[in-house]
């Protein structure tokens, strides 16, 4: 058993990852956060690393969080998946939730993402 939850993130922005780590520390949630930058690497890592939660962000302008989410759910239907959208797009957010996302947040809302992760790990406030 791991000492800390393992989070695997598909995200191309180092500043995003840095800010998320700060928010997780602020919530006193210790975890191992690993970032990959391509959907292919992300899907492969899910098979080999058995993460406790996933973050589907945008690794590049061409990556589509919705298609990555569908691929993730084909591999593992039970792992918590948080989708981070570049823009607050209500329609895309609803589609992600219908397709199995645990939560959807705009990219600028690091604190909301950290709270969703805390809830996914059943950590009391």
JSON list of C-alpha atoms in Angstrom, two decimals:
[
{"chain": "A", "resi": 1, "resn": "UNK", "atom": "CA", "xyz": [0.00, 0.00, 0.00]},
{"chain": "A", "resi": 2, "resn": "UNK", "atom": "CA", "xyz": [1.21, 3.49, -0.83]},
{"chain": "A", "resi": 3, "resn": "UNK", "atom": "CA", "xyz": [1.95, 6.10, 1.77]},
{"chain": "A", "resi": 4, "resn": "UNK", "atom": "CA", "xyz": [0.41, 8.86, -0.37]},
{"chain": "A", "resi": 5, "resn": "UNK", "atom": "CA", "xyz": [-2.20, 8.82, -3.14]},
{"chain": "A", "resi": 6, "resn": "UNK", "atom": "CA", "xyz": [-0.72, 8.73, -6.63]},
{"chain": "A", "resi": 7, "resn": "UNK", "atom": "CA", "xyz": [-2.21, 11.24, -9.08]},
{"chain": "A", "resi": 8, "resn": "UNK", "atom": "CA", "xyz": [-1.43, 11.04, -12.78]},
{"chain": "A", "resi": 9, "resn": "UNK", "atom": "CA", "xyz": [-2.05, 14.20, -14.79]},
{"chain": "A", "resi": 10, "resn": "UNK", "atom": "CA", "xyz": [-2.18, 14.86, -18.51]},
{"chain": "A", "resi": 11, "resn": "UNK", "atom": "CA", "xyz": [-1.06, 18.47, -18.62]},
{"chain": "A", "resi": 12, "resn": "UNK", "atom": "CA", "xyz": [1.36, 20.44, -20.73]},
{"chain": "A", "resi": 13, "resn": "UNK", "atom": "CA", "xyz": [1.76, 23.49, -18.48]},
{"chain": "A", "resi": 14, "resn": "UNK", "atom": "CA", "xyz": [4.44, 23.33, -15.76]},
{"chain": "A", "resi": 15, "resn": "UNK", "atom": "CA", "xyz": [2.91, 26.42, -14.11]},
{"chain": "A", "resi": 16, "resn": "UNK", "atom": "CA", "xyz": [-0.44, 24.64, -13.81]},
{"chain": "A", "resi": 17, "resn": "UNK", "atom": "CA", "xyz": [1.18, 21.69, -12.06]},
{"chain": "A", "resi": 18, "resn": "UNK", "atom": "CA", "xyz": [3.13, 23.99, -9.74]},
{"chain": "A", "resi": 19, "resn": "UNK", "atom": "CA", "xyz": [-0.01, 25.89, -8.71]},
{"chain": "A", "resi": 20, "resn": "UNK", "atom": "CA", "xyz": [-1.95, 22.67, -8.17]},
{"chain": "A", "resi": 21, "resn": "UNK", "atom": "CA", "xyz": [0.80, 21.32, -5.90]},
{"chain": "A", "resi": 22, "resn": "UNK", "atom": "CA", "xyz": [0.58, 24.54, -3.85]},
{"chain": "A", "resi": 23, "resn": "UNK", "atom": "CA", "xyz": [-3.20, 24.15, -3.49]},
{"chain": "A", "resi": 24, "resn": "UNK", "atom": "CA", "xyz": [-2.83, 20.50, -2.42]},
{"chain": "A", "resi": 25, "resn": "UNK", "atom": "CA", "xyz": [-0.24, 21.53, 0.18]},
{"chain": "A", "resi": 26, "resn": "UNK", "atom": "CA", "xyz": [-2.59, 24.29, 1.39]},
{"chain": "A", "resi": 27, "resn": "UNK", "atom": "CA", "xyz": [-5.25, 21.61, 1.97]},
{"chain": "A", "resi": 28, "resn": "UNK", "atom": "CA", "xyz": [-2.63, 19.45, 3.71]},
{"chain": "A", "resi": 29, "resn": "UNK", "atom": "CA", "xyz": [-3.13, 16.70, 1.14]},
{"chain": "A", "resi": 30, "resn": "UNK", "atom": "CA", "xyz": [0.12, 14.85, 0.64]},
{"chain": "A", "resi": 31, "resn": "UNK", "atom": "CA", "xyz": [0.25, 13.05, -2.67]},
{"chain": "A", "resi": 32, "resn": "UNK", "atom": "CA", "xyz": [2.53, 11.94, -5.46]},
{"chain": "A", "resi": 33, "resn": "UNK", "atom": "CA", "xyz": [1.66, 14.02, -8.55]},
{"chain": "A", "resi": 34, "resn": "UNK", "atom": "CA", "xyz": [3.18, 12.93, -11.83]},
{"chain": "A", "resi": 35, "resn": "UNK", "atom": "CA", "xyz": [2.57, 14.77, -15.09]},
{"chain": "A", "resi": 36, "resn": "UNK", "atom": "CA", "xyz": [2.79, 13.45, -18.63]},
{"chain": "A", "resi": 37, "resn": "UNK", "atom": "CA", "xyz": [2.49, 15.57, -21.74]},
{"chain": "A", "resi": 38, "resn": "UNK", "atom": "CA", "xyz": [0.92, 13.32, -24.36]},
{"chain": "A", "resi": 39, "resn": "UNK", "atom": "CA", "xyz": [-2.35, 11.39, -24.41]},
{"chain": "A", "resi": 40, "resn": "UNK", "atom": "CA", "xyz": [-0.48, 8.25, -25.52]},
{"chain": "A", "resi": 41, "resn": "UNK", "atom": "CA", "xyz": [1.94, 8.43, -22.56]},
{"chain": "A", "resi": 42, "resn": "UNK", "atom": "CA", "xyz": [-0.98, 9.13, -20.24]},
{"chain": "A", "resi": 43, "resn": "UNK", "atom": "CA", "xyz": [-2.95, 6.06, -21.35]},
{"chain": "A", "resi": 44, "resn": "UNK", "atom": "CA", "xyz": [0.14, 3.86, -21.14]},
{"chain": "A", "resi": 45, "resn": "UNK", "atom": "CA", "xyz": [0.94, 5.13, -17.63]},
{"chain": "A", "resi": 46, "resn": "UNK", "atom": "CA", "xyz": [-2.58, 4.28, -16.46]},
{"chain": "A", "resi": 47, "resn": "UNK", "atom": "CA", "xyz": [-1.89, 0.65, -17.38]},
{"chain": "A", "resi": 48, "resn": "UNK", "atom": "CA", "xyz": [1.49, 0.46, -15.64]},
{"chain": "A", "resi": 49, "resn": "UNK", "atom": "CA", "xyz": [1.25, 2.79, -12.64]},
{"chain": "A", "resi": 50, "resn": "UNK", "atom": "CA", "xyz": [-2.25, 2.12, -11.22]},
{"chain": "A", "resi": 51, "resn": "UNK", "atom": "CA", "xyz": [-2.86, 5.73, -10.12]},
{"chain": "A", "resi": 52, "resn": "UNK", "atom": "CA", "xyz": [-5.44, 6.59, -7.46]},
{"chain": "A", "resi": 53, "resn": "UNK", "atom": "CA", "xyz": [-6.84, 9.54, -9.45]},
{"chain": "A", "resi": 54, "resn": "UNK", "atom": "CA", "xyz": [-6.43, 11.11, -12.86]},
{"chain": "A", "resi": 55, "resn": "UNK", "atom": "CA", "xyz": [-6.41, 14.66, -14.13]},
{"chain": "A", "resi": 56, "resn": "UNK", "atom": "CA", "xyz": [-7.23, 15.11, -17.80]},
{"chain": "A", "resi": 57, "resn": "UNK", "atom": "CA", "xyz": [-6.03, 18.54, -18.83]},
{"chain": "A", "resi": 58, "resn": "UNK", "atom": "CA", "xyz": [-4.77, 19.82, -22.12]},
{"chain": "A", "resi": 59, "resn": "UNK", "atom": "CA", "xyz": [-1.35, 18.56, -23.02]},
{"chain": "A", "resi": 60, "resn": "UNK", "atom": "CA", "xyz": [-1.42, 20.55, -26.24]},
{"chain": "A", "resi": 61, "resn": "UNK", "atom": "CA", "xyz": [-3.84, 22.57, -28.31]},
{"chain": "A", "resi": 62, "resn": "UNK", "atom": "CA", "xyz": [-4.61, 19.48, -30.37]},
{"chain": "A", "resi": 63, "resn": "UNK", "atom": "CA", "xyz": [-5.47, 17.21, -27.43]},
{"chain": "A", "resi": 64, "resn": "UNK", "atom": "CA", "xyz": [-9.17, 16.69, -26.79]},
{"chain": "A", "resi": 65, "resn": "UNK", "atom": "CA", "xyz": [-10.04, 16.03, -23.12]},
{"chain": "A", "resi": 66, "resn": "UNK", "atom": "CA", "xyz": [-13.29, 14.33, -24.12]},
{"chain": "A", "resi": 67, "resn": "UNK", "atom": "CA", "xyz": [-11.63, 11.70, -26.32]},
{"chain": "A", "resi": 68, "resn": "UNK", "atom": "CA", "xyz": [-8.98, 11.08, -23.65]},
{"chain": "A", "resi": 69, "resn": "UNK", "atom": "CA", "xyz": [-11.74, 10.64, -21.05]},
{"chain": "A", "resi": 70, "resn": "UNK", "atom": "CA", "xyz": [-13.51, 8.06, -23.23]},
{"chain": "A", "resi": 71, "resn": "UNK", "atom": "CA", "xyz": [-10.24, 6.14, -23.65]},
{"chain": "A", "resi": 72, "resn": "UNK", "atom": "CA", "xyz": [-9.57, 6.29, -19.90]},
{"chain": "A", "resi": 73, "resn": "UNK", "atom": "CA", "xyz": [-13.01, 4.91, -19.10]},
{"chain": "A", "resi": 74, "resn": "UNK", "atom": "CA", "xyz": [-12.44, 2.03, -21.53]},
{"chain": "A", "resi": 75, "resn": "UNK", "atom": "CA", "xyz": [-9.33, 1.12, -19.51]},
{"chain": "A", "resi": 76, "resn": "UNK", "atom": "CA", "xyz": [-10.68, 1.74, -16.02]},
{"chain": "A", "resi": 77, "resn": "UNK", "atom": "CA", "xyz": [-14.27, 2.60, -15.19]},
{"chain": "A", "resi": 78, "resn": "UNK", "atom": "CA", "xyz": [-13.79, 3.17, -11.46]},
{"chain": "A", "resi": 79, "resn": "UNK", "atom": "CA", "xyz": [-10.81, 5.51, -11.05]},
{"chain": "A", "resi": 80, "resn": "UNK", "atom": "CA", "xyz": [-11.71, 9.14, -10.20]},
{"chain": "A", "resi": 81, "resn": "UNK", "atom": "CA", "xyz": [-11.11, 11.38, -13.23]},
{"chain": "A", "resi": 82, "resn": "UNK", "atom": "CA", "xyz": [-11.04, 15.16, -13.00]},
{"chain": "A", "resi": 83, "resn": "UNK", "atom": "CA", "xyz": [-11.29, 17.03, -16.30]},
{"chain": "A", "resi": 84, "resn": "UNK", "atom": "CA", "xyz": [-9.69, 20.45, -16.56]},
{"chain": "A", "resi": 85, "resn": "UNK", "atom": "CA", "xyz": [-11.09, 22.62, -19.34]},
{"chain": "A", "resi": 86, "resn": "UNK", "atom": "CA", "xyz": [-9.29, 25.56, -20.92]},
{"chain": "A", "resi": 87, "resn": "UNK", "atom": "CA", "xyz": [-12.51, 27.58, -20.95]},
{"chain": "A", "resi": 88, "resn": "UNK", "atom": "CA", "xyz": [-15.65, 27.42, -18.88]},
{"chain": "A", "resi": 89, "resn": "UNK", "atom": "CA", "xyz": [-17.63, 25.56, -21.52]},
{"chain": "A", "resi": 90, "resn": "UNK", "atom": "CA", "xyz": [-20.82, 24.33, -19.90]},
{"chain": "A", "resi": 91, "resn": "UNK", "atom": "CA", "xyz": [-21.77, 22.00, -22.75]},
{"chain": "A", "resi": 92, "resn": "UNK", "atom": "CA", "xyz": [-18.39, 20.26, -22.81]},
{"chain": "A", "resi": 93, "resn": "UNK", "atom": "CA", "xyz": [-18.43, 20.01, -19.02]},
{"chain": "A", "resi": 94, "resn": "UNK", "atom": "CA", "xyz": [-21.82, 18.31, -19.06]},
{"chain": "A", "resi": 95, "resn": "UNK", "atom": "CA", "xyz": [-20.67, 15.90, -21.77]},
{"chain": "A", "resi": 96, "resn": "UNK", "atom": "CA", "xyz": [-17.60, 15.01, -19.71]},
{"chain": "A", "resi": 97, "resn": "UNK", "atom": "CA", "xyz": [-19.74, 14.31, -16.65]},
{"chain": "A", "resi": 98, "resn": "UNK", "atom": "CA", "xyz": [-22.10, 12.15, -18.73]},
{"chain": "A", "resi": 99, "resn": "UNK", "atom": "CA", "xyz": [-19.06, 10.26, -20.05]},
{"chain": "A", "resi": 100, "resn": "UNK", "atom": "CA", "xyz": [-17.81, 9.40, -16.59]},
{"chain": "A", "resi": 101, "resn": "UNK", "atom": "CA", "xyz": [-15.78, 12.32, -15.28]},
{"chain": "A", "resi": 102, "resn": "UNK", "atom": "CA", "xyz": [-15.84, 12.61, -11.50]},
{"chain": "A", "resi": 103, "resn": "UNK", "atom": "CA", "xyz": [-15.57, 16.38, -11.75]},
{"chain": "A", "resi": 104, "resn": "UNK", "atom": "CA", "xyz": [-14.97, 19.18, -14.24]},
{"chain": "A", "resi": 105, "resn": "UNK", "atom": "CA", "xyz": [-13.23, 22.47, -13.48]},
{"chain": "A", "resi": 106, "resn": "UNK", "atom": "CA", "xyz": [-11.91, 25.43, -15.48]},
{"chain": "A", "resi": 107, "resn": "UNK", "atom": "CA", "xyz": [-8.13, 25.51, -15.76]},
{"chain": "A", "resi": 108, "resn": "UNK", "atom": "CA", "xyz": [-7.91, 28.70, -13.71]},
{"chain": "A", "resi": 109, "resn": "UNK", "atom": "CA", "xyz": [-9.60, 27.11, -10.66]},
{"chain": "A", "resi": 110, "resn": "UNK", "atom": "CA", "xyz": [-6.74, 25.18, -9.03]},
{"chain": "A", "resi": 111, "resn": "UNK", "atom": "CA", "xyz": [-8.39, 25.38, -5.62]},
{"chain": "A", "resi": 112, "resn": "UNK", "atom": "CA", "xyz": [-11.57, 23.67, -6.90]},
{"chain": "A", "resi": 113, "resn": "UNK", "atom": "CA", "xyz": [-9.51, 20.89, -8.47]},
{"chain": "A", "resi": 114, "resn": "UNK", "atom": "CA", "xyz": [-7.61, 20.37, -5.22]},
{"chain": "A", "resi": 115, "resn": "UNK", "atom": "CA", "xyz": [-10.91, 20.14, -3.31]},
{"chain": "A", "resi": 116, "resn": "UNK", "atom": "CA", "xyz": [-12.27, 17.58, -5.79]},
{"chain": "A", "resi": 117, "resn": "UNK", "atom": "CA", "xyz": [-9.14, 15.47, -5.33]},
{"chain": "A", "resi": 118, "resn": "UNK", "atom": "CA", "xyz": [-9.44, 15.71, -1.56]},
{"chain": "A", "resi": 119, "resn": "UNK", "atom": "CA", "xyz": [-13.05, 14.50, -1.80]},
{"chain": "A", "resi": 120, "resn": "UNK", "atom": "CA", "xyz": [-12.04, 11.66, -4.12]},
{"chain": "A", "resi": 121, "resn": "UNK", "atom": "CA", "xyz": [-9.59, 10.42, -1.48]},
{"chain": "A", "resi": 122, "resn": "UNK", "atom": "CA", "xyz": [-12.21, 10.75, 1.30]},
{"chain": "A", "resi": 123, "resn": "UNK", "atom": "CA", "xyz": [-10.03, 13.13, 3.29]},
{"chain": "A", "resi": 124, "resn": "UNK", "atom": "CA", "xyz": [-12.04, 15.00, 5.95]},
{"chain": "A", "resi": 125, "resn": "UNK", "atom": "CA", "xyz": [-11.94, 18.81, 6.03]}
]
